[in-house]
C-alpha angles and dihedrals in degrees: 000000000000121000119237114257114232118227116240089240096052120107115248119236123261091256092060096042116118116254112231114243115260117265117258112257117250111273112259119239112256113251115259115264115263114268114257116246113225127199118255121270114245123182091204091056092044094048113013094182093058115108125218115218121185111199127197102155135062097236094056091045093054092047096050095042091051088060095044106118122228120249135074115345135174113248130195142143138209134196137178111277128231121235099191128067116249096024118137113256114256119241124258110285104178133033118194124201123176133182132160093282107039145009112216120203103191111189101200091176087069095041089049092210142055112260112235090231090058091053088051094050094047094048097041110096090209087077109071106207110208128193146119118269092350093151090089092044092053093048090049091051089056092046093051102036108006093244120155122211130201137194097020119170123208104212093202091060091043090053092050089049099051099030104036092148091065100039120056133169131062114350093232096048108121124244117203121243092234091052091052090050091051091049100046105021102027088229130116130221119226111250117175144101091326090074088064095049129116108277093181094066125076105292120246125220095264090048091053092049092048094049093045093048092049094055097037092051089058089057091047093051093048091053089052099043105038097064087059090068088073091060097056122106090227110040106225123239117239089243089067091074110001135067147169123239110214124171090346097307131098120242137178111276112270139165090223132047106315114251111161118074111239116245108176105226135147114193091197095053117113112207092191126216118331114265118260114258121232122233091256092052091049091050092050091048091053091048092052091048093051092047092049091050091051092052093047092049090053092049097048099040105137124225113251094197096260096086094259131103112256112252092009136096122293091247092063091244124153119227110294094034096283115145111214117215092234091057091047091051091052090052093051093050092055098036116022091187091062097094134108115266116250113269095025091107104024094151093060106024100036125214114331114249093224093054099081101162101135137270098304097043115138128180116254096253090056097050118106117258113274095020108135120228118247099248096317137085113255090204093071126072111271094245091056096052123103112277094027100072101079090127098067100271129291125077120337117266120259 
């Protein structure tokens, strides 16, 4: 039997149709470049002539602080950490001050007082105290020892002011000291277990080096960033990046008693476009939005006159089984008998005021099996038993 010959113009069947080639998968994003490893910052290598003085007595502190020259100085503090949640924060144990000549490590936990010369240096505006995020440190110093500080410079705000092209985002977003050192000095600060060590004990060699590098790097960054303020089209005001801490609050820098609360703001700062959110961040944002809408719908559910929230469940429950107090109040106004019986929630509500039966009184549903009631029927609600209806029957008054 001969097979029919298909004409060249005839359409082939679906079984003989050509399958289109698969689409090329989306190109994968290239992996991020490996992070550059920087050498460690060392104050002795950066400034070989700088001395390191570790102070544990009042006499040495007064002598060294009297010779401490005015001008910019690195400023930092350390205190013993807590390892258990809920513990009270320990007081400041170490204050670090660094200028071009000397790095002072003043262990006030060993001195057991604040030297008067240290109070003078911290309050004198001729000493420019430089650090990263030192607002909290200054407020803690007032809280622990009632010491005021003046003319303090936040290096993160100074970097955003003079190098806006490199730093984007919110003006108040913090920038770590190590990150600033990597950006402007191509050096890295050591951050590890030593930061969580005991700063009230006698300091070891690595602790001294870490504390000295932290304060001296603040001085180095200030000397690099501050000259850039002279190159800007709009010279920045000192309040853009500096403050005074007086009586535990931050104020605009002033040569007199501070009066204006400090609000770090730079009108010429460009935060740039908002950062792109990842899929996980978008998902979490949608979950928070849905949860917030559920809570708001439970709070604002109106009363339809039947004691139930309109559009909600008949029990007056918000989504998730939560009973809102406004819904409960609406139910009680329309149906006074709609209330939990006394004793049903003893752990939360406590003993009802109207159930005065003595010290060992227990509600009927909590009595052991076979225990007789003292003159009342345990099958009835407690407010309908004899001796509890002195208000004319019905539920007890509020």
